[in-house]
Each structure stands twice: as structure tokens, then as C-alpha cells.
Short mmCIF file of C-alpha atoms in Angstrom, two decimals:
data_model
loop_
_atom_site.label_atom_id
_atom_site.label_comp_id
_atom_site.label_asym_id
_atom_site.label_seq_id
_atom_site.Cartn_x
_atom_site.Cartn_y
_atom_site.Cartn_z
CA MET W 1 18.32 58.15 -20.55
CA LYS W 2 19.41 61.37 -19.00
CA ASN W 3 16.79 63.63 -17.33
CA LEU W 4 16.12 66.97 -18.18
CA ILE W 5 17.85 69.81 -16.26
CA TYR W 6 15.90 70.66 -12.67
CA ILE W 7 14.21 73.91 -13.02
CA SER W 8 13.07 74.61 -9.39
CA ILE W 9 9.64 76.65 -8.68
CA LEU W 10 7.45 77.70 -5.41
CA VAL W 11 4.09 77.57 -5.21
CA ALA W 12 2.00 77.75 -2.18
CA ALA W 13 -0.23 74.42 -0.92
CA PHE W 14 -1.00 73.01 2.48
CA PHE W 15 -1.21 69.84 3.61
CA TRP W 16 -5.72 69.33 4.59
CA SER W 17 -5.75 70.92 8.27
CA CYS W 18 -7.41 69.17 10.89
CA ASN W 19 -8.81 71.22 13.68
CA SER W 20 -11.39 69.01 15.19
CA LYS W 21 -10.17 66.14 17.92
CA PRO W 22 -10.40 62.41 17.51
CA GLY W 23 -13.95 61.14 17.81
CA ALA W 24 -16.33 60.55 20.70
CA ARG W 25 -13.84 57.96 21.86
CA ALA W 26 -10.97 60.25 23.08
CA LYS W 27 -10.64 60.33 26.27
CA VAL W 28 -7.52 63.01 26.95
CA PRO W 29 -7.44 66.23 24.67
CA THR W 30 -4.98 65.74 21.53
CA SER W 31 -3.01 67.72 18.85
CA ARG W 32 -2.78 66.93 15.17
CA ILE W 33 0.24 67.84 13.19
CA ASN W 34 -1.51 69.33 10.08
CA ASP W 35 -3.50 72.00 11.84
CA THR W 36 -1.39 74.58 10.37
CA THR W 37 -0.88 75.44 6.50
CA GLU W 38 2.29 73.92 5.25
CA THR W 39 4.04 74.73 2.06
CA THR W 40 4.00 71.73 -0.44
CA PRO W 41 4.55 72.75 -3.93
CA ILE W 42 3.72 71.49 -7.13
CA ASN W 43 7.24 69.75 -8.32
CA GLY W 44 8.10 71.67 -11.52
CA ASP W 45 11.70 70.56 -11.13
CA LEU W 46 10.77 67.02 -12.11
CA TYR W 47 11.59 66.99 -16.03
CA GLY W 48 12.80 64.03 -17.24
CA ILE W 49 11.51 60.31 -17.26
CA GLN W 50 10.62 58.09 -14.88
CA SER W 51 8.93 55.50 -16.66
CA GLN W 52 9.33 52.99 -14.13
CA ASN W 53 5.34 53.47 -13.86
CA ALA W 54 4.34 54.54 -16.33
CA GLN W 55 3.31 52.73 -19.91
CA SER W 56 5.62 53.01 -22.99
CA ALA W 57 3.98 54.53 -25.96
CA PRO W 58 5.13 55.28 -29.63
CA GLY W 59 6.41 59.08 -28.29
CA GLU W 60 9.55 57.79 -26.71
CA ASP W 61 11.84 58.74 -29.53
CA PHE W 62 10.97 62.28 -29.52
CA TYR W 63 11.12 62.58 -26.26
CA ALA W 64 14.54 61.50 -26.05
CA GLN W 65 15.07 63.74 -28.83
CA ALA W 66 13.57 66.62 -26.55
CA THR W 67 15.87 66.16 -23.79
CA GLN W 68 18.69 66.20 -25.80
CA ALA W 69 17.41 69.76 -27.11
CA TYR W 70 16.36 70.76 -23.68
CA GLU W 71 20.12 69.93 -22.49
CA SER W 72 21.56 71.72 -25.39
CA GLY W 73 20.00 75.32 -24.50
CA ASN W 74 17.24 74.65 -27.32
CA LYS W 75 14.26 74.90 -25.19
CA GLN W 76 12.13 76.11 -27.99
CA GLU W 77 13.16 72.60 -30.08
CA ALA W 78 12.96 70.90 -26.65
CA LEU W 79 9.45 71.88 -26.39
CA ARG W 80 8.63 71.07 -30.05
CA LEU W 81 9.63 67.75 -29.44
CA CYS W 82 8.41 66.66 -25.99
CA ARG W 83 4.68 68.01 -27.56
CA LYS W 84 4.89 65.38 -30.14
CA SER W 85 5.60 63.07 -27.96
CA ALA W 86 3.08 63.81 -25.67
CA ASP W 87 0.16 64.02 -28.82
CA LEU W 88 1.82 60.58 -29.55
CA GLY W 89 0.59 59.85 -25.51
CA PHE W 90 3.93 59.10 -24.23
CA ALA W 91 3.09 59.69 -20.29
CA PRO W 92 6.36 61.63 -19.32
CA ALA W 93 6.27 63.81 -22.20
CA GLN W 94 2.78 64.71 -21.03
CA PHE W 95 3.86 65.00 -17.73
CA ASN W 96 6.41 67.54 -19.03
CA MET W 97 3.95 69.65 -21.08
CA ALA W 98 2.28 70.04 -17.70
CA ILE W 99 5.39 71.63 -16.14
CA PHE W 100 6.39 73.77 -19.27
CA TYR W 101 2.77 75.01 -18.82
CA TYR W 102 2.69 75.52 -15.10
CA ASN W 103 6.27 77.56 -15.35
CA GLY W 104 5.51 79.45 -18.53
CA ASP W 105 8.67 77.79 -19.57
CA GLY W 106 8.95 78.66 -23.67
CA VAL W 107 4.86 79.06 -23.43
CA GLN W 108 2.26 81.50 -21.82
CA LYS W 109 1.96 79.97 -18.02
CA ASP W 110 -1.17 78.06 -18.07
CA LEU W 111 -2.90 76.31 -15.46
CA THR W 112 -5.79 74.82 -17.09
CA LYS W 113 -3.43 73.17 -19.65
CA THR W 114 -1.43 72.11 -16.74
CA VAL W 115 -4.33 69.91 -15.43
CA GLU W 116 -5.38 68.82 -18.94
CA TRP W 117 -1.62 67.44 -19.61
CA LEU W 118 -2.03 65.76 -16.35
CA GLU W 119 -4.83 64.20 -16.60
CA LYS W 120 -3.76 62.60 -19.74
CA SER W 121 -0.75 61.71 -18.18
CA ALA W 122 -2.21 60.04 -14.89
CA PRO W 123 -4.12 57.20 -15.88
CA GLN W 124 -1.48 55.88 -17.72
CA GLY W 125 0.35 54.98 -14.33
CA PHE W 126 2.56 57.94 -13.99
CA LEU W 127 3.32 58.57 -10.45
CA GLN W 128 4.59 62.39 -10.47
CA ALA W 129 1.48 63.18 -12.62
CA GLN W 130 -1.06 61.89 -10.05
CA LYS W 131 0.65 63.44 -6.90
CA GLN W 132 0.69 66.97 -8.87
CA LEU W 133 -3.32 66.08 -10.21
CA ALA W 134 -3.84 65.45 -6.65
CA ILE W 135 -2.70 68.89 -5.46
CA CYS W 136 -4.20 70.78 -8.43
CA TYR W 137 -7.90 69.45 -7.20
CA ALA W 138 -7.12 70.02 -3.57
CA GLN W 139 -5.85 73.32 -3.67
CA GLY W 140 -7.76 74.24 -7.11
CA ILE W 141 -5.00 75.20 -8.95
CA GLY W 142 -5.92 75.36 -12.68
CA THR W 143 -9.28 73.42 -11.96
CA ALA W 144 -12.18 73.91 -9.40
CA LYS W 145 -11.46 72.30 -6.24
CA ASP W 146 -12.67 68.42 -6.04
CA ALA W 147 -12.03 67.11 -2.83
CA LYS W 148 -12.86 63.34 -4.15
CA LYS W 149 -10.77 63.57 -7.08
CA ALA W 150 -7.93 64.71 -5.11
CA ALA W 151 -8.62 61.84 -3.15
CA PHE W 152 -8.62 59.55 -6.02
CA TRP W 153 -5.21 60.55 -7.13
CA TYR W 154 -3.71 60.50 -3.89
CA GLU W 155 -5.10 57.04 -3.16
CA LYS W 156 -3.42 56.03 -6.92
CA ALA W 157 0.17 57.55 -5.64
CA ALA W 158 -0.22 56.04 -2.50
CA GLN W 159 -0.90 52.56 -3.64
CA GLN W 160 2.51 53.09 -5.77
CA GLY W 161 4.43 53.78 -2.34
CA ASP W 162 4.76 57.16 -2.34
CA ALA W 163 4.98 58.14 1.26
CA ASP W 164 3.62 61.71 1.15
CA ALA W 165 0.23 60.74 -0.98
CA GLN W 166 0.32 57.60 1.81
CA TYR W 167 0.20 60.32 4.65
CA LYS W 168 -2.36 62.57 2.77
CA ILE W 169 -5.36 59.97 1.93
CA GLY W 170 -4.36 58.64 5.52
CA THR W 171 -6.02 62.01 6.66
CA ALA W 172 -8.47 62.04 3.63
CA TYR W 173 -10.15 59.00 5.13
CA TYR W 174 -9.48 60.09 8.68
CA ARG W 175 -11.13 63.28 7.91
CA GLY W 176 -13.65 62.37 5.47
CA ASN W 177 -12.36 64.69 2.79
CA GLY W 178 -13.22 63.34 -0.45
CA VAL W 179 -14.39 60.13 0.93
CA ILE W 180 -16.14 58.14 3.05
CA PRO W 181 -14.81 58.64 6.90
CA ASP W 182 -12.78 55.28 8.02
CA TYR W 183 -10.36 54.95 10.77
CA GLU W 184 -9.23 51.97 9.70
CA GLN W 185 -8.30 53.00 6.05
CA ALA W 186 -6.73 56.45 7.66
CA VAL W 187 -4.84 53.89 10.06
CA LYS W 188 -3.49 51.56 7.63
CA TRP W 189 -2.12 54.54 5.67
CA TYR W 190 -0.44 55.95 8.68
CA GLU W 191 1.24 52.72 8.84
CA LYS W 192 2.73 52.46 5.49
CA ALA W 193 3.97 56.67 5.91
CA ALA W 194 5.10 56.08 8.98
CA ALA W 195 7.45 53.00 8.10
CA GLN W 196 8.83 55.25 5.27
CA GLY W 197 9.83 57.73 8.17
CA VAL W 198 6.69 60.56 7.29
CA SER W 199 6.88 62.08 11.20
CA GLU W 200 3.27 63.41 10.59
CA ALA W 201 2.27 60.47 9.89
CA MET W 202 3.74 58.68 13.05
CA ASN W 203 2.18 61.50 15.45
CA ASP W 204 -1.32 60.86 14.02
CA LEU W 205 -0.41 56.92 14.21
CA GLY W 206 0.26 57.62 17.73
CA LEU W 207 -3.42 59.60 17.92
CA CYS W 208 -5.10 56.69 16.98
CA TYR W 209 -3.66 54.25 19.15
CA GLU W 210 -3.86 57.05 21.89
CA ASN W 211 -7.93 56.91 21.37
CA GLY W 212 -8.88 53.68 19.79
CA LEU W 213 -9.40 54.70 16.57
CA GLY W 214 -9.33 52.16 13.74
CA VAL W 215 -7.26 50.28 15.94
CA SER W 216 -8.44 47.06 17.62
CA ARG W 217 -8.08 48.40 21.07
CA LEU W 218 -6.52 51.79 22.92
CA ASN W 219 -2.69 51.67 23.29
CA PRO W 220 -1.02 54.16 24.90
CA HIS W 221 2.33 52.91 25.53
CA LYS W 222 2.14 52.15 21.75
CA ALA W 223 1.29 56.02 20.90
CA LEU W 224 3.76 57.01 23.57
CA GLU W 225 6.17 55.16 21.11
CA LEU W 226 5.08 56.55 17.96
CA TYR W 227 4.83 60.25 19.57
CA GLN W 228 8.71 59.60 20.77
CA LYS W 229 9.79 58.73 17.41
CA ALA W 230 8.35 61.71 15.52
CA ALA W 231 9.80 64.11 18.31
CA ASN W 232 13.44 62.60 17.73
CA MET W 233 13.04 63.67 14.00
CA GLY W 234 12.08 67.38 14.86
CA ASN W 235 8.07 67.31 15.10
CA LYS W 236 7.02 69.92 17.67
CA ILE W 237 3.61 68.71 18.25
CA ALA W 238 4.67 64.94 18.67
CA LYS W 239 6.99 66.18 21.59
CA SER W 240 3.87 68.15 22.74
CA ASN W 241 1.65 65.22 22.34
CA TYR W 242 4.63 62.72 23.97
CA ASP W 243 4.92 65.00 27.07
CA ARG W 244 1.33 65.31 28.09
CA LEU W 245 0.81 61.51 27.47
CA LYS W 246 4.17 60.75 29.71
CA LYS W 247 2.87 62.97 32.28
CA THR W 248 -0.81 61.63 32.07
CA LEU W 249 0.47 58.03 32.20
CA SER W 250 2.77 58.69 34.91
CA GLU W 251 0.28 60.42 36.88
CA SER W 252 -2.22 57.25 36.54
CA GLN W 253 0.62 54.89 37.80
CA ILE W 254 0.77 57.17 41.21
CA ILE W 255 -3.10 56.43 41.49
CA TYR W 256 -2.90 52.62 40.50
CA GLU W 257 -0.23 52.40 42.98
CA MET W 258 -1.86 54.31 45.59
#
């Protein structure tokens, strides 16, 4: 089935900041990638079916008609049919209703209704709804901020293999944001995100290895390798960590040889 036409939006959001250094076992000053505000938009350009993670529902036919109406330029008819599909419980339609209200596309912009529709779609396993609902709770978009609910939905999305969600739930476990602090869980999710090429996860995983947090032992050489990989992807903080640790290891080697 063809996807509805993409519509771009911009909205400010941020990665959870972490200004504090790792725990008491830290041996050297460290720097985290996410100690500055970054932009992570709610993706209002994700109209269309992504049903590999969603349960089928009787509204699928109406949703197909809504897709055709939207592509032909009849937004009001598309909205009407999408609503019928959503009312019947079809998760992709419910997600798209959330985006209609988020963008104010054919309806009055209403962030509260955005969250209401996301809350219908996300429990059905619709990945994008889970991610956007996590952002809403993390940032207080259309609802009160709720770190526990944000972490819950980030973890649901992470379990489906989403790299960004894996990084964010890893950070939540590292900092104890909405969950009980757990360095081992943080490492688990950082490893999954790093394997998918998330440079921030590589950097933060390096910090865990450098400081012995959530890993079996201190491993500065593993940390150095991770910093270098992230730095090669353009991550400036990882480059700073690499230079700092490289110098420290070189000085330690000189002392050892003496």
C-alpha cells in the first residue's frame, strides 16, 4: 500500500542531558555527548502505513481509501476516512490522526488530541507511535512531563530494534530517569545502539568501559576504541575523550617503563 505524502515539520526536543560525571568509581574526568540540548523532532512527516509492527484491524480498508484521497489532494476526505479507520482501532490510522492534530492539518492543532491518539496506537505495538509518545512524555508535549512513562515507551520502541530509542533508554538507566539506575542495563542498550551506528551510544559506552560502570572490569583500551569509532563519525565530544584518554594511557606507559 502506498504511503501518504510526507509532510515535514520542525519541533524542538532534546536528548536527556547528563552533566554529572559517572559514579564514584570514575578515575578520570569524563564528558558525555548529551550534556547539551539537541533537536529531536516529533516526526510529523511519517504519514503512511508501517504495519510490520502493528496489529491489523477492521479499519484497514478505510485507511487505504484515506491514502488514495490524500494522494489525490482531497485532505478533508482523507481525514474523514482516516478517522473512521482509527475509530475502528487500526493502529496506523490512529498514529496518523495524532499527526493530523499535531500539524493542524485539516483540523485545529491540538497537542492533547495528539497524545490521545498516540496512546491508542502505541499499545498495539506501532513503533512510531511508541517513539513519539515517549517524546511527548519526556518533553511535556500535549501532556504533563512523566519520566516513567517516557522511559516505558522508549523501552518498548527499543525492544523493537529502534536505535535512537535504544540510546535513550540506555541513558535513562544510566541516569535513573524514570527507572531505577542500572549501569548494566545502560550498557546493554548502549551496545545495541552502538552496533547500529549511534555515535552518542559509542561515546557513552566508552565512558562505561573507562570507568568500570556496568561492565565486568575497567577496560580503557576498549573505551579508546569506542571513542575513536565515534570520533571518526564526527562526534566532537568523543574526539575530546579519545585525545584525553590517549594522552593518559601514553603517560601511564612512560611511568610503567621507567
